[in-house]
Amino acid sequence: MSEKNPGSVEDRQADHGAGRDYSQVTTKVGYGPNSVTLRDNRTGAEAELPILSSSTGGFDVIDLGRLSGDFNRLKTLDPGYPHTASTVSNITYIDGEQGILQYRGYPIEQLAEQSTFMETAYLLREGELPTKDQLAVFEQEMADHANVPDDVVDVLYAMRNKHPMAMISAAVTALADEHPQSQVPPHHMIAKMPTIVANAFRISRGDDFMEPDKNRPYTERFLHMCFADDRGRYESNPVLTEAMDKIFILHADHEQNASTSTARTVVSTGADPVVAIASGINALWGPKHGGANQAVLLMLDEIGTVDRIPEFVARAKDKDDSFRLMGFGHRIYKNFDPRARIIKAHADEVLSSLHVQDEKLAIARELEQIALQDEYFIARKLYPNVDFYSGIILRAMNFPPNMFTPIFEQGRIAGQVAHMEEVVGKPDPITRPYQLYQGPKKRDFVPMERRDDEPGMTIVPDDHPELV
Ligand code: SDX
Protein backbone atom coordinates (compact mmCIF):
# COMPACT_ATOMS: atom_id res chain seq x y z
CA MET A 1 0.00 0.00 0.00
CA SER A 2 1.64 3.25 -0.97
CA GLU A 3 1.19 6.28 1.19
CA LYS A 4 -1.58 8.61 0.06
CA ASN A 5 -0.14 11.78 -1.38
CA PRO A 6 -0.08 14.35 1.45
CA GLY A 7 -2.20 17.45 1.24
CA SER A 8 -0.88 20.96 1.64
CA VAL A 9 1.98 22.12 3.84
CA GLU A 10 -0.66 22.77 6.50
CA ASP A 11 -1.68 19.08 6.40
CA ARG A 12 1.92 18.10 6.94
CA GLN A 13 2.20 20.49 9.85
CA ALA A 14 -0.90 18.95 11.41
CA ASP A 15 0.57 15.49 10.89
CA HIS A 16 3.78 16.55 12.55
CA GLY A 17 1.79 18.26 15.30
CA ALA A 18 4.80 20.48 15.82
CA GLY A 19 3.48 23.71 14.37
CA ARG A 20 6.76 23.96 12.44
CA ASP A 21 6.57 26.28 9.45
CA TYR A 22 7.54 23.84 6.74
CA SER A 23 6.70 26.44 4.11
CA GLN A 24 10.21 27.75 4.77
CA VAL A 25 11.53 24.46 3.49
CA THR A 26 11.51 24.07 -0.30
CA THR A 27 9.07 21.18 -0.46
CA LYS A 28 9.16 20.19 -4.11
CA VAL A 29 5.69 20.16 -5.63
CA GLY A 30 3.84 16.94 -4.90
CA TYR A 31 5.76 13.77 -4.39
CA GLY A 32 6.14 12.39 -7.88
CA PRO A 33 9.83 12.19 -8.77
CA ASN A 34 10.80 14.15 -5.65
CA SER A 35 10.28 11.24 -3.39
CA VAL A 36 11.65 7.89 -2.41
CA THR A 37 9.62 4.72 -2.14
CA LEU A 38 10.41 2.62 0.87
CA ARG A 39 9.51 -1.04 0.39
CA ASP A 40 9.39 -3.62 3.12
CA ASN A 41 10.42 -6.72 1.21
CA ARG A 42 9.07 -8.93 3.98
CA THR A 43 5.48 -7.77 3.37
CA GLY A 44 5.57 -5.91 0.06
CA ALA A 45 4.27 -2.79 1.88
CA GLU A 46 5.47 0.44 0.29
CA ALA A 47 5.60 4.03 1.54
CA GLU A 48 6.23 7.03 -0.68
CA LEU A 49 8.17 9.64 1.25
CA PRO A 50 8.75 13.22 0.07
CA ILE A 51 12.23 14.62 -0.47
CA LEU A 52 12.70 18.07 1.07
CA SER A 53 15.48 20.31 -0.21
CA SER A 54 17.67 22.87 1.53
CA SER A 55 17.47 26.42 0.22
CA THR A 56 21.17 26.38 -0.71
CA GLY A 57 21.47 23.16 -2.67
CA GLY A 58 22.89 21.34 0.33
CA PHE A 59 21.73 17.89 1.38
CA ASP A 60 18.17 16.92 0.50
CA VAL A 61 16.34 14.99 3.21
CA ILE A 62 13.76 12.23 3.22
CA ASP A 63 10.83 13.32 5.36
CA LEU A 64 10.30 10.29 7.57
CA GLY A 65 7.46 12.11 9.28
CA ARG A 66 5.12 10.53 6.74
CA LEU A 67 5.92 6.99 7.88
CA SER A 68 2.72 5.52 9.29
CA GLY A 69 0.22 2.74 8.63
CA ASP A 70 2.07 -0.44 7.64
CA PHE A 71 5.34 1.17 8.72
CA ASN A 72 4.33 2.14 12.23
CA ARG A 73 6.42 -0.70 13.62
CA LEU A 74 9.45 0.11 11.50
CA LYS A 75 11.86 2.79 12.75
CA THR A 76 15.32 3.88 11.56
CA LEU A 77 18.60 3.37 13.48
CA ASP A 78 21.41 5.94 13.11
CA PRO A 79 23.61 6.15 16.28
CA GLY A 80 25.15 9.64 16.55
CA TYR A 81 22.92 10.72 13.65
CA PRO A 82 25.59 10.87 10.87
CA HIS A 83 22.77 10.37 8.35
CA THR A 84 19.94 12.16 10.12
CA ALA A 85 18.63 15.74 10.09
CA SER A 86 17.03 16.36 13.47
CA THR A 87 15.25 19.62 12.63
CA VAL A 88 14.76 22.47 10.18
CA SER A 89 16.79 25.64 10.74
CA ASN A 90 17.48 28.93 8.94
CA ILE A 91 20.56 30.00 10.87
CA THR A 92 23.78 28.35 9.65
CA TYR A 93 24.66 26.40 6.54
CA ILE A 94 27.60 24.00 6.34
CA ASP A 95 28.74 22.00 3.34
CA GLY A 96 31.39 19.69 4.75
CA GLU A 97 32.49 18.38 1.37
CA GLN A 98 33.18 21.91 0.08
CA GLY A 99 34.43 23.35 3.37
CA ILE A 100 31.63 25.95 3.36
CA LEU A 101 30.33 27.70 6.49
CA GLN A 102 27.76 30.51 6.21
CA TYR A 103 25.90 32.40 8.96
CA ARG A 104 22.54 33.46 7.53
CA GLY A 105 24.07 33.14 4.06
CA TYR A 106 27.21 35.20 4.75
CA PRO A 107 30.51 33.25 4.28
CA ILE A 108 32.53 32.90 7.47
CA GLU A 109 35.62 34.19 5.66
CA GLN A 110 33.90 37.54 4.98
CA LEU A 111 32.44 37.84 8.46
CA ALA A 112 35.78 37.04 10.10
CA GLU A 113 37.55 39.64 7.99
CA GLN A 114 34.96 42.43 7.82
CA SER A 115 32.54 42.04 10.72
CA THR A 116 32.64 42.24 14.51
CA PHE A 117 31.31 39.71 16.99
CA MET A 118 28.51 42.08 17.97
CA GLU A 119 27.47 42.43 14.31
CA THR A 120 27.68 38.65 13.89
CA ALA A 121 25.64 37.99 17.05
CA TYR A 122 22.97 40.39 15.78
CA LEU A 123 23.03 38.69 12.35
CA LEU A 124 22.64 35.20 13.83
CA ARG A 125 19.67 36.33 15.94
CA GLU A 126 17.85 38.64 13.56
CA GLY A 127 18.80 37.07 10.22
CA GLU A 128 20.15 40.34 8.75
CA LEU A 129 23.25 42.48 9.28
CA PRO A 130 22.40 45.49 11.49
CA THR A 131 22.32 49.09 10.36
CA LYS A 132 24.62 51.43 12.27
CA ASP A 133 21.77 52.49 14.57
CA GLN A 134 20.53 48.93 15.11
CA LEU A 135 24.06 47.86 16.06
CA ALA A 136 24.43 50.78 18.48
CA VAL A 137 21.15 49.88 20.19
CA PHE A 138 22.16 46.20 20.42
CA GLU A 139 25.60 46.97 21.82
CA GLN A 140 24.08 49.30 24.41
CA GLU A 141 21.57 46.60 25.41
CA MET A 142 24.45 44.13 25.81
CA ALA A 143 26.26 46.61 28.06
CA ASP A 144 23.14 47.40 30.08
CA HIS A 145 22.51 43.72 30.85
CA ALA A 146 26.10 42.57 31.43
CA ASN A 147 25.68 42.31 35.20
CA VAL A 148 24.87 39.05 36.98
CA PRO A 149 23.04 38.66 40.31
CA ASP A 150 24.92 38.10 43.56
CA ASP A 151 23.87 34.43 43.77
CA VAL A 152 25.64 33.79 40.46
CA VAL A 153 28.78 35.44 41.87
CA ASP A 154 28.43 33.24 44.96
CA VAL A 155 28.26 30.14 42.72
CA LEU A 156 31.48 31.14 40.97
CA TYR A 157 33.27 31.52 44.31
CA ALA A 158 31.78 28.28 45.63
CA MET A 159 33.17 26.38 42.60
CA ARG A 160 36.51 28.22 42.34
CA ASN A 161 38.49 24.97 42.63
CA LYS A 162 36.57 23.30 39.79
CA HIS A 163 37.31 23.43 36.05
CA PRO A 164 36.10 26.79 34.63
CA MET A 165 33.62 24.88 32.41
CA ALA A 166 31.97 23.51 35.56
CA MET A 167 31.96 27.04 36.99
CA ILE A 168 30.26 28.62 33.97
CA SER A 169 27.75 25.77 33.62
CA ALA A 170 26.70 26.17 37.25
CA ALA A 171 26.65 29.96 37.01
CA VAL A 172 24.38 29.86 33.93
CA THR A 173 22.11 27.32 35.63
CA ALA A 174 21.87 29.70 38.59
CA LEU A 175 20.36 32.28 36.19
CA ALA A 176 17.52 29.92 35.18
CA ASP A 177 14.02 30.23 36.54
CA GLU A 178 10.84 28.15 36.30
CA HIS A 179 8.53 31.17 35.85
CA PRO A 180 8.50 32.55 32.27
CA GLN A 181 7.73 36.06 33.50
CA SER A 182 10.90 36.14 35.62
CA GLN A 183 13.16 34.21 33.23
CA VAL A 184 16.23 35.95 31.77
CA PRO A 185 15.47 36.68 28.08
CA PRO A 186 17.78 34.36 26.07
CA HIS A 187 19.57 37.19 24.27
CA HIS A 188 20.62 38.70 27.59
CA MET A 189 22.87 35.64 27.90
CA ILE A 190 25.04 37.18 25.17
CA ALA A 191 25.41 40.17 27.51
CA LYS A 192 26.11 38.12 30.62
CA MET A 193 28.39 35.39 29.28
CA PRO A 194 31.53 37.60 29.19
CA THR A 195 30.99 38.48 32.87
CA ILE A 196 30.56 34.80 33.77
CA VAL A 197 33.45 33.45 31.66
CA ALA A 198 35.92 36.21 32.54
CA ASN A 199 35.15 35.94 36.24
CA ALA A 200 35.38 32.16 36.20
CA PHE A 201 38.93 32.82 34.96
CA ARG A 202 39.63 35.46 37.64
CA ILE A 203 38.14 33.60 40.57
CA SER A 204 39.69 30.24 39.57
CA ARG A 205 43.13 31.87 39.75
CA GLY A 206 42.39 33.49 43.12
CA ASP A 207 41.45 37.01 42.04
CA ASP A 208 38.26 38.81 43.01
CA PHE A 209 35.12 39.20 40.92
CA MET A 210 35.30 42.15 38.51
CA GLU A 211 32.13 44.02 37.50
CA PRO A 212 31.71 44.67 33.75
CA ASP A 213 32.92 48.12 32.63
CA LYS A 214 29.97 49.26 30.50
CA ASN A 215 31.98 52.05 28.92
CA ARG A 216 34.13 49.56 27.07
CA PRO A 217 33.11 47.82 23.82
CA TYR A 218 31.94 44.20 24.19
CA THR A 219 35.14 42.22 23.52
CA GLU A 220 37.39 44.74 25.25
CA ARG A 221 34.99 44.58 28.24
CA PHE A 222 35.56 40.82 28.32
CA LEU A 223 39.36 41.16 28.21
CA HIS A 224 39.26 43.91 30.85
CA MET A 225 37.42 41.59 33.24
CA CYS A 226 39.90 38.80 32.40
CA PHE A 227 43.11 40.72 32.92
CA ALA A 228 42.47 43.92 34.93
CA ASP A 229 44.30 44.13 38.23
CA ASP A 230 42.30 44.22 41.44
CA ARG A 231 41.94 47.99 41.04
CA GLY A 232 40.45 47.57 37.58
CA ARG A 233 43.51 48.84 35.74
CA TYR A 234 43.96 47.31 32.27
CA GLU A 235 45.68 48.68 29.19
CA SER A 236 43.79 47.37 26.18
CA ASN A 237 45.79 45.95 23.29
CA PRO A 238 43.99 46.41 19.93
CA VAL A 239 45.75 43.34 18.45
CA LEU A 240 44.54 41.19 21.33
CA THR A 241 41.04 42.63 21.15
CA GLU A 242 40.77 42.09 17.41
CA ALA A 243 42.13 38.54 17.62
CA MET A 244 39.70 37.72 20.44
CA ASP A 245 36.78 39.20 18.49
CA LYS A 246 37.74 37.09 15.47
CA ILE A 247 37.89 33.95 17.59
CA PHE A 248 34.41 34.73 18.92
CA ILE A 249 33.09 35.16 15.35
CA LEU A 250 34.63 31.86 14.21
CA HIS A 251 33.07 29.99 17.12
CA ALA A 252 29.69 31.77 17.05
CA ASP A 253 27.62 28.99 15.49
CA HIS A 254 27.90 25.64 13.77
CA GLU A 255 24.33 24.41 13.09
CA GLN A 256 23.35 21.16 14.88
CA ASN A 257 26.63 20.35 16.64
CA ALA A 258 26.41 18.18 19.75
CA SER A 259 26.10 21.04 22.24
CA THR A 260 23.57 23.10 20.29
CA SER A 261 21.55 19.96 19.59
CA THR A 262 21.62 19.25 23.32
CA ALA A 263 20.31 22.74 24.06
CA ARG A 264 17.54 22.30 21.46
CA THR A 265 16.62 18.96 23.07
CA VAL A 266 16.39 20.52 26.52
CA VAL A 267 14.27 23.44 25.36
CA SER A 268 11.98 21.00 23.49
CA THR A 269 10.84 19.78 26.94
CA GLY A 270 9.59 23.30 27.76
CA ALA A 271 12.54 24.06 30.04
CA ASP A 272 13.92 27.59 30.41
CA PRO A 273 16.17 28.37 27.38
CA VAL A 274 18.83 29.56 29.86
CA VAL A 275 19.06 26.12 31.47
CA ALA A 276 19.09 24.62 27.97
CA ILE A 277 22.19 26.74 27.28
CA ALA A 278 23.74 25.39 30.50
CA SER A 279 23.07 21.87 29.18
CA GLY A 280 24.77 22.81 25.93
CA ILE A 281 27.79 24.08 27.89
CA ASN A 282 28.10 20.68 29.56
CA ALA A 283 27.99 18.92 26.19
CA LEU A 284 30.57 21.34 24.73
CA TRP A 285 33.09 20.40 27.45
CA GLY A 286 33.83 16.95 26.02
CA PRO A 287 37.30 16.51 24.39
CA LYS A 288 35.69 15.16 21.20
CA HIS A 289 33.84 18.47 20.91
CA GLY A 290 34.61 21.88 22.37
CA GLY A 291 37.11 20.44 24.84
CA ALA A 292 39.40 19.53 21.93
CA ASN A 293 41.18 22.90 21.95
CA GLN A 294 42.47 22.24 25.47
CA ALA A 295 43.29 18.64 24.47
CA VAL A 296 45.28 19.87 21.45
CA LEU A 297 47.61 21.94 23.64
CA LEU A 298 48.06 19.07 26.09
CA MET A 299 48.82 16.81 23.11
CA LEU A 300 51.38 19.27 21.67
CA ASP A 301 52.97 19.55 25.12
CA GLU A 302 53.11 15.73 25.32
CA ILE A 303 54.68 15.47 21.85
CA GLY A 304 57.21 18.04 23.02
CA THR A 305 59.53 18.04 20.00
CA VAL A 306 59.14 17.69 16.24
CA ASP A 307 61.13 14.43 16.14
CA ARG A 308 58.48 12.69 18.29
CA ILE A 309 55.65 13.45 15.85
CA PRO A 310 55.92 10.12 13.92
CA GLU A 311 55.48 8.22 17.21
CA PHE A 312 52.21 10.03 17.94
CA VAL A 313 50.93 9.78 14.38
CA ALA A 314 51.49 6.03 14.60
CA ARG A 315 49.56 5.91 17.87
CA ALA A 316 46.67 7.87 16.33
CA LYS A 317 46.42 5.20 13.61
CA ASP A 318 46.68 2.26 16.00
CA LYS A 319 43.22 0.83 16.69
CA ASP A 320 44.50 -0.66 19.94
CA ASP A 321 45.56 2.76 21.16
CA SER A 322 42.84 5.13 22.35
CA PHE A 323 45.00 8.13 21.38
CA ARG A 324 43.45 10.36 18.75
CA LEU A 325 45.06 13.31 17.00
CA MET A 326 43.19 16.07 18.81
CA GLY A 327 42.12 18.95 16.60
CA PHE A 328 41.87 16.57 13.63
CA GLY A 329 38.77 15.16 12.00
CA HIS A 330 35.19 16.34 11.97
CA ARG A 331 31.78 14.76 11.61
CA ILE A 332 30.79 17.19 8.87
CA TYR A 333 33.98 18.63 7.33
CA LYS A 334 35.53 16.09 5.00
CA ASN A 335 37.59 18.91 3.60
CA PHE A 336 39.40 21.68 5.45
CA ASP A 337 37.42 23.32 8.27
CA PRO A 338 37.28 26.90 6.93
CA ARG A 339 37.66 28.21 10.48
CA ALA A 340 40.94 26.32 10.89
CA ARG A 341 42.29 27.98 7.76
CA ILE A 342 41.45 31.45 9.07
CA ILE A 343 42.84 30.83 12.54
CA LYS A 344 46.01 29.25 11.12
CA ALA A 345 46.57 32.32 8.94
CA HIS A 346 46.21 34.57 11.98
CA ALA A 347 48.31 32.50 14.38
CA ASP A 348 51.58 33.90 12.97
CA GLU A 349 50.25 37.47 12.93
CA VAL A 350 48.98 37.34 16.52
CA LEU A 351 52.10 35.64 17.92
CA SER A 352 54.48 38.06 16.21
CA SER A 353 52.43 41.12 17.20
CA LEU A 354 52.39 39.86 20.79
CA HIS A 355 56.13 39.10 20.51
CA VAL A 356 55.45 35.50 21.49
CA GLN A 357 57.62 32.61 20.32
CA ASP A 358 55.71 29.33 20.76
CA GLU A 359 57.58 26.24 19.65
CA LYS A 360 54.27 24.42 19.77
CA LEU A 361 53.24 26.31 16.62
CA ALA A 362 56.14 24.71 14.77
CA ILE A 363 55.12 21.28 16.10
CA ALA A 364 51.49 21.92 15.09
CA ARG A 365 52.53 22.92 11.56
CA GLU A 366 54.82 19.90 11.16
CA LEU A 367 52.18 17.57 12.61
CA GLU A 368 49.65 18.92 10.15
CA GLN A 369 52.02 18.41 7.21
CA ILE A 370 52.88 14.85 8.20
CA ALA A 371 49.26 13.89 8.85
CA LEU A 372 47.98 15.41 5.62
CA GLN A 373 50.44 13.27 3.62
CA ASP A 374 49.58 10.08 5.48
CA GLU A 375 47.26 7.64 3.71
CA TYR A 376 45.38 6.88 6.95
CA PHE A 377 44.27 10.51 7.33
CA ILE A 378 43.78 11.07 3.61
CA ALA A 379 41.55 7.99 3.27
CA ARG A 380 39.43 9.11 6.21
CA LYS A 381 39.38 12.75 5.11
CA LEU A 382 40.78 13.88 8.44
CA TYR A 383 41.81 17.54 8.35
CA PRO A 384 42.62 20.07 11.06
CA ASN A 385 39.47 21.54 12.60
CA VAL A 386 38.78 24.82 14.37
CA ASP A 387 40.39 23.54 17.57
CA PHE A 388 43.76 22.66 16.07
CA TYR A 389 45.24 26.17 16.07
CA SER A 390 42.93 28.17 18.35
CA GLY A 391 44.68 27.02 21.51
CA ILE A 392 48.03 28.32 20.28
CA ILE A 393 46.60 31.82 19.85
CA LEU A 394 44.77 31.69 23.18
CA ARG A 395 47.91 30.61 25.01
CA ALA A 396 49.78 33.50 23.35
CA MET A 397 47.09 35.72 24.92
CA ASN A 398 48.04 34.34 28.35
CA PHE A 399 45.00 32.10 28.74
CA PRO A 400 45.70 28.71 30.37
CA PRO A 401 44.44 25.60 28.51
CA ASN A 402 41.52 25.14 30.91
CA MET A 403 40.12 28.48 29.71
CA PHE A 404 40.10 27.52 26.02
CA THR A 405 36.71 25.79 26.05
CA PRO A 406 35.05 28.51 28.15
CA ILE A 407 36.25 30.98 25.49
CA PHE A 408 34.79 28.68 22.83
CA GLU A 409 31.49 28.93 24.73
CA GLN A 410 31.86 32.72 24.93
CA GLY A 411 31.75 32.80 21.12
CA ARG A 412 29.15 30.04 20.78
CA ILE A 413 26.65 31.80 23.05
CA ALA A 414 25.56 33.88 20.06
CA GLY A 415 24.57 30.80 18.07
CA GLN A 416 23.04 29.05 21.05
CA VAL A 417 20.81 32.07 21.68
CA ALA A 418 19.82 32.22 18.00
CA HIS A 419 18.84 28.54 18.09
CA MET A 420 16.93 28.99 21.34
CA GLU A 421 14.97 31.88 19.83
CA GLU A 422 14.38 29.84 16.67
CA VAL A 423 12.70 27.00 18.55
CA VAL A 424 11.03 28.82 21.44
CA GLY A 425 8.71 30.58 18.95
CA LYS A 426 8.01 27.44 16.89
CA PRO A 427 8.70 24.49 19.20
CA ASP A 428 9.95 21.23 17.73
CA PRO A 429 8.17 18.16 19.07
CA ILE A 430 9.78 17.00 22.31
CA THR A 431 12.98 15.14 21.43
CA ARG A 432 12.22 11.49 22.09
CA PRO A 433 14.02 9.05 19.74
CA TYR A 434 13.26 5.35 19.71
CA GLN A 435 15.86 2.62 20.29
CA LEU A 436 16.53 -0.86 18.96
CA TYR A 437 15.93 -3.08 22.01
CA GLN A 438 18.05 -6.24 22.12
CA GLY A 439 17.81 -7.03 25.84
CA PRO A 440 16.17 -10.07 27.49
CA LYS A 441 12.73 -11.19 26.32
CA LYS A 442 9.79 -11.20 28.77
CA ARG A 443 10.46 -13.49 31.74
CA ASP A 444 8.80 -14.14 35.12
CA PHE A 445 10.10 -12.90 38.45
CA VAL A 446 12.38 -15.38 40.31
CA PRO A 447 11.96 -15.52 44.11
CA MET A 448 15.18 -15.04 46.09
CA GLU A 449 15.30 -18.66 47.32
CA ARG A 450 15.46 -19.96 43.75
CA ARG A 451 18.00 -17.54 42.32
CA ASP A 452 21.16 -19.52 43.06
CA ASP A 453 19.76 -22.42 41.06
CA GLU A 454 18.36 -20.49 38.10
CA PRO A 455 20.65 -20.67 34.99
CA GLY A 456 22.19 -17.32 34.04
CA MET A 457 21.09 -15.62 37.26
CA THR A 458 24.52 -15.21 38.80
CA ILE A 459 26.23 -12.09 37.54
CA VAL A 460 29.73 -12.26 39.04
CA PRO A 461 30.89 -8.71 39.87
CA ASP A 462 34.60 -8.26 39.00
CA ASP A 463 35.45 -7.11 42.53
CA HIS A 464 33.62 -9.98 44.25
CA PRO A 465 34.94 -13.27 42.72
CA GLU A 466 33.87 -15.06 45.92
CA LEU A 467 30.29 -14.79 44.67
CA VAL A 468 30.81 -17.34 41.87
C1 SDX B 1 34.24 20.46 17.32
O1 SDX B 1 30.00 19.11 15.24
C2 SDX B 1 30.56 20.26 15.21
O2 SDX B 1 30.22 21.13 14.42
C3 SDX B 1 31.63 20.46 16.27
C4 SDX B 1 32.43 21.76 16.16
C5 SDX B 1 31.59 23.00 16.46
O3 SDX B 1 31.97 24.06 15.99
O4 SDX B 1 30.61 22.87 17.26
O5 SDX B 1 32.99 21.87 14.87
C6 SDX B 1 33.57 21.77 17.19
O6 SDX B 1 33.83 19.67 18.12
C7 SDX B 1 35.37 20.10 16.37
C8 SDX B 1 35.90 18.66 16.59
C9 SDX B 1 36.86 18.69 17.76
N1 SDX B 1 37.24 17.30 18.17
C10 SDX B 1 38.47 16.85 17.99
O7 SDX B 1 39.37 17.45 17.41
C11 SDX B 1 38.72 15.48 18.62
C12 SDX B 1 39.41 14.57 17.63
N2 SDX B 1 38.49 14.22 16.56
C13 SDX B 1 37.75 12.98 16.69
O8 SDX B 1 37.36 12.63 17.98
C14 SDX B 1 36.68 12.84 15.61
O9 SDX B 1 37.25 13.22 14.43
C15 SDX B 1 35.35 13.55 15.78
C16 SDX B 1 34.68 13.19 17.05
C17 SDX B 1 35.55 15.03 15.71
C18 SDX B 1 34.46 13.11 14.62
O10 SDX B 1 34.29 11.77 14.74
P1 SDX B 1 33.22 10.96 13.81
O11 SDX B 1 32.66 11.81 12.75
O12 SDX B 1 32.26 10.25 14.70
O13 SDX B 1 34.16 9.96 13.06
P2 SDX B 1 34.62 8.59 13.63
O14 SDX B 1 34.98 8.73 15.07
O15 SDX B 1 33.61 7.57 13.23
O16 SDX B 1 36.00 8.35 12.83
C19 SDX B 1 35.98 7.86 11.49
C20 SDX B 1 37.36 7.20 11.32
C21 SDX B 1 37.65 6.16 12.41
O17 SDX B 1 38.58 5.25 11.88
P3 SDX B 1 37.98 3.80 11.28
O18 SDX B 1 37.20 3.16 12.40
O19 SDX B 1 37.12 4.19 10.09
O20 SDX B 1 39.22 3.04 10.90
O21 SDX B 1 38.39 8.21 11.47
C22 SDX B 1 39.18 7.90 12.60
C23 SDX B 1 38.38 6.97 13.46
O22 SDX B 1 39.22 6.15 14.27
N3 SDX B 1 39.44 9.17 13.28
C24 SDX B 1 40.60 9.54 13.82
C25 SDX B 1 40.40 10.85 14.31
N4 SDX B 1 39.15 11.23 14.06
C26 SDX B 1 38.55 10.20 13.43
N5 SDX B 1 41.78 8.88 13.94
C27 SDX B 1 42.77 9.55 14.57
N6 SDX B 1 42.66 10.83 15.07
C28 SDX B 1 41.50 11.49 14.94
N7 SDX B 1 41.38 12.72 15.44
CSV table of C-alpha atoms in Angstrom, one decimal, residues 17 32 45 78 85 115 120-121 125 127 152 202 262 269 277 282-283 297 308 310 320 324 426 433 445 465:
chain,number,residue,atom,x,y,z
A,17,GLY,CA,1.8,18.3,15.3
A,32,GLY,CA,6.1,12.4,-7.9
A,45,ALA,CA,4.3,-2.8,1.9
A,78,ASP,CA,21.4,5.9,13.1
A,85,ALA,CA,18.6,15.7,10.1
A,115,SER,CA,32.5,42.0,10.7
A,120,THR,CA,27.7,38.6,13.9
A,121,ALA,CA,25.6,38.0,17.0
A,125,ARG,CA,19.7,36.3,15.9
A,127,GLY,CA,18.8,37.1,10.2
A,152,VAL,CA,25.6,33.8,40.5
A,202,ARG,CA,39.6,35.5,37.6
A,262,THR,CA,21.6,19.3,23.3
A,269,THR,CA,10.8,19.8,26.9
A,277,ILE,CA,22.2,26.7,27.3
A,282,ASN,CA,28.1,20.7,29.6
A,283,ALA,CA,28.0,18.9,26.2
A,297,LEU,CA,47.6,21.9,23.6
A,308,ARG,CA,58.5,12.7,18.3
A,310,PRO,CA,55.9,10.1,13.9
A,320,ASP,CA,44.5,-0.7,19.9
A,324,ARG,CA,43.5,10.4,18.7
A,426,LYS,CA,8.0,27.4,16.9
A,433,PRO,CA,14.0,9.1,19.7
A,445,PHE,CA,10.1,-12.9,38.4
A,465,PRO,CA,34.9,-13.3,42.7
